[in-house]
Amino acid sequence: MSILPPDYSLTLDQSEIDAVAAHAYLTHSYWSPGIRVEVVKRAIANSFAVAVFFDGVQIAMARVITDYATFAHLADVYVLEEHRGKGISLAMVEALHDHARLQGLRRWTLGTLDAHGVYAKLGWKPLAEPERAMERVIPDITSI
């Protein structure tokens, strides 16, 4: 289990997740530019999230979209730039992997542009059969 540096705290208490802080990051991310705060609030409310705080301010978050029975999709993993390189994303994903409600799932998925090495440390691999995966994309729907 990854250990957070001193002065950082991790929460899995959904009532402590700060959707406005998450929105401030996500609206400028490569995967959800311009996303509306209402959409971020709804996404967090309908998934299971973890966040990390430094001096009482949320500086990182990750969320899982799941049925809690067979499948989970890891999404919106971020760490503010000035807090990167301290194992925070590893700690968040491990906390999700280890959580009692997320045990026994047959498949976890995620999409990433540049963090393959981080996830590989936790046992993630490229799709074994990418020819089975499909997507339906509706561009810019979350910024309207």
Coordinates of N, CA and C in Angstrom, one line a residue:
M1 N 0.8 -1.2 0.0 CA 0.0 0.0 0.0 C 0.9 1.2 0.0
S2 N 0.6 2.2 -0.9 CA 1.4 3.4 -1.0 C 1.0 4.3 0.2
I3 N 2.0 5.0 0.7 CA 1.9 5.9 1.8 C 2.0 7.3 1.4
L4 N 1.0 8.1 1.7 CA 1.1 9.5 1.4 C 2.2 10.3 2.2
P5 N 2.7 11.3 1.6 CA 3.7 12.1 2.3 C 3.0 12.8 3.5
P6 N 3.8 13.2 4.5 CA 3.2 14.0 5.6 C 2.4 15.2 5.2
D7 N 1.4 15.5 5.9 CA 0.5 16.7 5.6 C -0.5 16.4 4.5
Y8 N -0.5 15.2 3.9 CA -1.5 14.8 2.9 C -2.5 13.9 3.6
S9 N -3.8 14.0 3.2 CA -4.8 13.0 3.7 C -5.7 12.5 2.6
L10 N -6.0 11.3 2.6 CA -6.9 10.7 1.6 C -8.2 10.4 2.2
T11 N -9.3 10.6 1.5 CA -10.6 10.3 1.9 C -11.4 9.5 0.9
L12 N -12.1 8.6 1.4 CA -13.1 7.8 0.6 C -14.5 8.2 1.0
D13 N -14.6 9.2 1.8 CA -15.9 9.7 2.3 C -16.5 10.6 1.2
Q14 N -17.6 10.1 0.5 CA -18.1 10.8 -0.6 C -18.6 12.2 -0.3
S15 N -19.0 12.4 0.9 CA -19.5 13.7 1.3 C -18.3 14.8 1.4
E16 N -17.1 14.3 1.4 CA -15.9 15.2 1.5 C -15.4 15.6 0.1
I17 N -15.8 14.9 -0.9 CA -15.3 15.2 -2.3 C -15.8 16.6 -2.7
D18 N -14.8 17.4 -3.1 CA -15.1 18.8 -3.6 C -15.3 18.8 -5.1
A19 N -16.5 18.8 -5.5 CA -16.8 18.8 -7.0 C -16.3 20.1 -7.6
V20 N -16.4 21.2 -6.9 CA -15.9 22.5 -7.5 C -14.4 22.5 -7.7
A21 N -13.7 21.9 -6.8 CA -12.2 21.8 -6.9 C -11.9 20.9 -8.1
A22 N -12.6 19.7 -8.2 CA -12.4 18.8 -9.3 C -12.7 19.5 -10.6
H23 N -13.8 20.3 -10.7 CA -14.1 21.0 -11.9 C -13.0 22.0 -12.3
A24 N -12.4 22.7 -11.3 CA -11.4 23.6 -11.6 C -10.2 23.0 -12.4
Y25 N -10.0 21.7 -12.1 CA -8.9 21.0 -12.8 C -9.5 20.4 -14.1
L26 N -10.6 19.7 -14.0 CA -11.1 18.9 -15.2 C -11.5 19.8 -16.4
T27 N -11.9 21.0 -16.1 CA -12.3 21.9 -17.2 C -11.2 22.3 -18.1
H28 N -9.9 22.1 -17.6 CA -8.7 22.4 -18.3 C -7.9 21.2 -18.7
S29 N -8.5 20.0 -18.4 CA -7.8 18.7 -18.7 C -7.9 18.4 -20.2
Y30 N -7.1 17.5 -20.7 CA -7.2 17.1 -22.1 C -8.4 16.3 -22.4
W31 N -9.0 15.6 -21.4 CA -10.1 14.7 -21.6 C -11.4 15.3 -21.4
S32 N -11.5 16.4 -20.8 CA -12.8 17.1 -20.6 C -12.8 18.6 -20.6
P33 N -12.1 19.2 -21.6 CA -12.0 20.6 -21.7 C -13.4 21.3 -21.7
G34 N -13.6 22.3 -20.9 CA -14.8 23.0 -20.9 C -16.0 22.3 -20.2
I35 N -15.8 21.2 -19.5 CA -16.9 20.5 -18.9 C -17.5 21.5 -17.9
R36 N -18.8 21.4 -17.8 CA -19.6 22.3 -16.9 C -19.6 21.7 -15.5
V37 N -19.6 22.6 -14.5 CA -19.5 22.2 -13.1 C -20.7 21.3 -12.8
E38 N -21.9 21.5 -13.3 CA -23.0 20.7 -13.1 C -22.8 19.2 -13.5
V39 N -22.1 19.1 -14.6 CA -21.8 17.7 -15.1 C -20.8 17.0 -14.2
V40 N -19.8 17.8 -13.7 CA -18.8 17.2 -12.8 C -19.5 16.8 -11.5
K41 N -20.4 17.6 -11.0 CA -21.2 17.3 -9.7 C -22.0 16.0 -9.9
R42 N -22.6 15.9 -11.1 CA -23.5 14.7 -11.3 C -22.6 13.5 -11.5
A43 N -21.5 13.6 -12.2 CA -20.5 12.5 -12.4 C -20.0 12.0 -11.1
I44 N -19.6 12.9 -10.2 CA -19.1 12.4 -8.9 C -20.3 11.8 -8.0
A45 N -21.4 12.4 -8.1 CA -22.6 11.9 -7.3 C -23.0 10.5 -7.8
N46 N -22.7 10.1 -9.0 CA -23.1 8.8 -9.5 C -21.9 7.9 -9.7
S47 N -20.9 8.1 -9.0 CA -19.7 7.2 -9.0 C -19.1 7.1 -7.6
F48 N -18.0 6.4 -7.5 CA -17.4 6.3 -6.2 C -16.0 6.9 -6.3
A49 N -15.7 7.9 -5.5 CA -14.5 8.8 -5.7 C -13.6 8.7 -4.4
V50 N -12.4 9.0 -4.7 CA -11.4 9.2 -3.6 C -10.7 10.6 -3.9
A51 N -10.3 11.2 -2.9 CA -9.6 12.5 -3.0 C -8.5 12.6 -2.0
V52 N -7.6 13.5 -2.3 CA -6.4 13.8 -1.4 C -6.4 15.2 -1.2
F53 N -6.2 15.6 0.1 CA -6.2 16.9 0.6 C -4.8 17.3 1.1
F54 N -4.4 18.6 0.9 CA -3.2 19.1 1.5 C -3.6 20.5 2.1
D55 N -3.4 20.6 3.4 CA -3.8 21.8 4.1 C -5.2 22.1 3.9
G56 N -6.1 21.1 3.9 CA -7.5 21.2 3.8 C -8.0 21.5 2.4
V57 N -7.2 21.5 1.4 CA -7.6 21.8 0.1 C -7.4 20.5 -0.8
Q58 N -8.5 20.2 -1.6 CA -8.4 19.1 -2.4 C -7.4 19.3 -3.5
I59 N -6.4 18.4 -3.6 CA -5.4 18.6 -4.7 C -5.3 17.4 -5.6
A60 N -6.2 16.4 -5.4 CA -6.2 15.3 -6.3 C -7.5 14.5 -6.1
M61 N -7.9 13.8 -7.2 CA -9.1 13.0 -7.1 C -9.1 11.9 -8.2
A62 N -9.8 10.8 -7.9 CA -10.0 9.8 -8.9 C -11.4 9.2 -8.6
R63 N -12.0 8.7 -9.7 CA -13.4 8.2 -9.4 C -13.5 6.9 -10.3
V64 N -14.4 6.0 -9.8 CA -14.7 4.8 -10.4 C -16.2 4.8 -10.8
I65 N -16.5 4.5 -12.0 CA -17.9 4.2 -12.4 C -18.1 2.7 -12.4
T66 N -19.0 2.3 -11.6 CA -19.1 0.8 -11.4 C -20.5 0.4 -11.1
D67 N -20.8 -0.9 -11.3 CA -22.0 -1.5 -10.8 C -21.8 -2.3 -9.5
Y68 N -20.6 -2.2 -9.0 CA -20.2 -2.9 -7.7 C -20.3 -4.4 -7.7
A69 N -20.5 -4.9 -8.9 CA -20.6 -6.4 -9.0 C -19.6 -7.0 -10.0
T70 N -19.5 -6.4 -11.2 CA -18.7 -7.1 -12.2 C -17.7 -6.1 -12.9
F71 N -17.9 -4.8 -12.9 CA -17.2 -3.9 -13.7 C -16.9 -2.6 -13.1
A72 N -15.8 -2.0 -13.4 CA -15.4 -0.7 -12.9 C -14.6 0.0 -14.0
H73 N -14.9 1.3 -14.2 CA -14.1 2.1 -15.1 C -13.5 3.3 -14.3
L74 N -12.1 3.3 -14.3 CA -11.4 4.4 -13.6 C -11.4 5.6 -14.4
A75 N -11.8 6.8 -13.8 CA -11.9 8.0 -14.6 C -11.4 9.2 -13.8
D76 N -11.2 10.3 -14.5 CA -10.9 11.6 -13.9 C -9.8 11.6 -12.8
V77 N -8.8 10.8 -13.1 CA -7.6 10.8 -12.1 C -6.8 12.0 -12.4
Y78 N -6.6 12.8 -11.3 CA -5.7 14.0 -11.5 C -5.1 14.3 -10.2
V79 N -3.9 14.9 -10.3 CA -3.1 15.5 -9.2 C -2.7 16.8 -9.6
L80 N -2.9 17.9 -8.9 CA -2.4 19.2 -9.2 C -0.9 19.1 -9.4
E81 N -0.5 19.9 -10.4 CA 0.9 19.8 -10.9 C 2.0 19.9 -9.8
E82 N 1.7 20.9 -8.9 CA 2.7 21.1 -7.8 C 2.8 20.0 -6.8
H83 N 1.9 19.0 -6.9 CA 1.9 17.9 -5.9 C 2.2 16.6 -6.6
R84 N 2.6 16.6 -7.8 CA 2.9 15.4 -8.6 C 4.3 14.9 -8.2
G85 N 4.5 13.6 -8.4 CA 5.8 12.9 -8.1 C 5.9 12.5 -6.7
K86 N 4.8 12.5 -6.0 CA 4.9 12.1 -4.5 C 4.1 10.8 -4.3
G87 N 3.7 10.1 -5.3 CA 2.9 8.8 -5.1 C 1.5 9.0 -4.8
I88 N 0.9 10.2 -5.1 CA -0.5 10.5 -4.7 C -1.4 9.7 -5.6
S89 N -1.2 9.7 -6.9 CA -2.1 8.9 -7.8 C -2.0 7.4 -7.5
L90 N -0.8 6.9 -7.2 CA -0.7 5.5 -6.8 C -1.5 5.2 -5.6
A91 N -1.4 6.1 -4.6 CA -2.2 5.9 -3.3 C -3.7 5.9 -3.6
M92 N -4.1 6.8 -4.4 CA -5.6 6.9 -4.7 C -6.1 5.6 -5.4
V93 N -5.4 5.2 -6.4 CA -5.8 4.0 -7.2 C -5.7 2.8 -6.3
E94 N -4.7 2.6 -5.5 CA -4.6 1.5 -4.6 C -5.8 1.5 -3.6
A95 N -6.1 2.7 -3.1 CA -7.2 2.8 -2.2 C -8.5 2.3 -2.8
L96 N -8.7 2.6 -4.1 CA -9.9 2.1 -4.8 C -9.8 0.6 -5.0
H97 N -8.6 0.2 -5.5 CA -8.4 -1.3 -5.7 C -8.7 -2.1 -4.4
D98 N -8.4 -1.5 -3.3 CA -8.5 -2.3 -2.0 C -9.8 -2.1 -1.3
H99 N -10.6 -1.2 -1.8 CA -11.9 -0.9 -1.0 C -12.8 -2.1 -1.1
A100 N -13.4 -2.4 0.1 CA -14.3 -3.5 0.2 C -15.4 -3.6 -0.8
R101 N -16.0 -2.4 -1.2 CA -17.1 -2.4 -2.1 C -16.7 -2.7 -3.5
L102 N -15.4 -2.7 -3.8 CA -14.9 -2.9 -5.2 C -14.1 -4.2 -5.3
Q103 N -14.4 -5.1 -4.4 CA -13.7 -6.5 -4.5 C -14.6 -7.4 -5.4
G104 N -14.0 -8.3 -6.0 CA -14.7 -9.3 -6.8 C -15.1 -8.9 -8.2
L105 N -14.6 -7.7 -8.6 CA -15.0 -7.2 -9.9 C -14.2 -8.0 -11.0
R106 N -14.8 -8.3 -12.1 CA -14.2 -9.1 -13.1 C -13.3 -8.3 -14.0
R107 N -13.7 -7.0 -14.2 CA -12.9 -6.2 -15.2 C -12.9 -4.7 -14.7
W108 N -11.7 -4.1 -14.8 CA -11.5 -2.7 -14.6 C -11.0 -2.1 -15.9
T109 N -11.4 -0.9 -16.3 CA -10.9 -0.3 -17.5 C -10.5 1.1 -17.2
L110 N -9.7 1.7 -18.1 CA -9.4 3.1 -18.0 C -8.9 3.6 -19.3
G111 N -8.9 4.9 -19.5 CA -8.3 5.5 -20.7 C -7.2 6.5 -20.2
T112 N -6.1 6.5 -20.8 CA -5.0 7.5 -20.5 C -4.2 7.8 -21.7
L113 N -3.7 9.0 -21.7 CA -2.9 9.5 -22.8 C -1.4 9.3 -22.4
D114 N -1.1 9.5 -21.2 CA 0.3 9.6 -20.8 C 0.7 8.9 -19.5
A115 N -0.2 8.2 -18.8 CA 0.2 7.7 -17.5 C 0.2 6.2 -17.5
H116 N 0.5 5.6 -18.6 CA 0.6 4.1 -18.6 C 1.6 3.5 -17.6
G117 N 2.7 4.2 -17.4 CA 3.7 3.7 -16.4 C 3.2 3.7 -15.0
V118 N 2.4 4.7 -14.6 CA 1.8 4.7 -13.3 C 0.9 3.5 -13.1
Y119 N 0.0 3.3 -14.0 CA -1.0 2.2 -13.9 C -0.3 0.8 -14.0
A120 N 0.7 0.7 -14.8 CA 1.5 -0.6 -14.9 C 2.0 -1.0 -13.6
K121 N 2.5 -0.1 -12.7 CA 3.0 -0.4 -11.4 C 1.9 -1.1 -10.5
L122 N 0.6 -0.9 -10.9 CA -0.5 -1.4 -10.1 C -1.1 -2.6 -10.8
G123 N -0.4 -3.1 -11.8 CA -0.9 -4.4 -12.5 C -1.8 -4.1 -13.7
W124 N -2.0 -2.9 -14.1 CA -2.8 -2.6 -15.3 C -2.0 -2.9 -16.6
K125 N -2.7 -3.4 -17.6 CA -2.0 -3.8 -18.9 C -2.9 -3.3 -20.0
P126 N -2.3 -3.1 -21.2 CA -3.1 -2.8 -22.4 C -4.2 -3.8 -22.6
L127 N -5.2 -3.5 -23.3 CA -6.3 -4.4 -23.6 C -5.8 -5.7 -24.2
A128 N -6.1 -6.8 -23.7 CA -5.7 -8.1 -24.3 C -6.3 -8.3 -25.6
E129 N -7.5 -7.9 -25.8 CA -8.2 -8.0 -27.1 C -8.9 -6.7 -27.5
P130 N -8.0 -5.8 -28.0 CA -8.6 -4.4 -28.3 C -9.6 -4.5 -29.4
E131 N -9.6 -5.5 -30.2 CA -10.6 -5.7 -31.3 C -12.0 -5.9 -30.7
R132 N -12.1 -6.2 -29.4 CA -13.4 -6.3 -28.8 C -14.0 -5.0 -28.2
A133 N -13.1 -4.0 -28.1 CA -13.5 -2.8 -27.5 C -14.0 -1.8 -28.5
M134 N -15.1 -1.1 -28.2 CA -15.6 -0.1 -29.1 C -16.0 1.1 -28.2
E135 N -16.2 2.2 -28.9 CA -16.7 3.4 -28.2 C -17.7 4.2 -29.0
R136 N -18.4 5.0 -28.4 CA -19.4 5.9 -29.0 C -19.1 7.3 -28.4
V137 N -18.6 8.2 -29.3 CA -18.1 9.5 -28.8 C -19.1 10.6 -29.3
I138 N -19.5 11.4 -28.4 CA -20.3 12.6 -28.8 C -19.5 13.8 -28.4
P139 N -18.7 14.4 -29.3 CA -17.8 15.5 -28.9 C -18.5 16.7 -28.3
D140 N -17.9 17.3 -27.3 CA -18.3 18.5 -26.7 C -19.7 18.5 -26.0
I141 N -20.3 17.4 -25.8 CA -21.6 17.3 -25.2 C -21.6 17.9 -23.7
T142 N -20.5 17.7 -23.0 CA -20.4 18.1 -21.6 C -20.1 19.6 -21.4
S143 N -19.8 20.3 -22.5 CA -19.5 21.7 -22.4 C -20.7 22.5 -22.9
I144 N -21.7 21.9 -23.4 CA -22.9 22.6 -23.9 C -23.8 23.1 -22.7

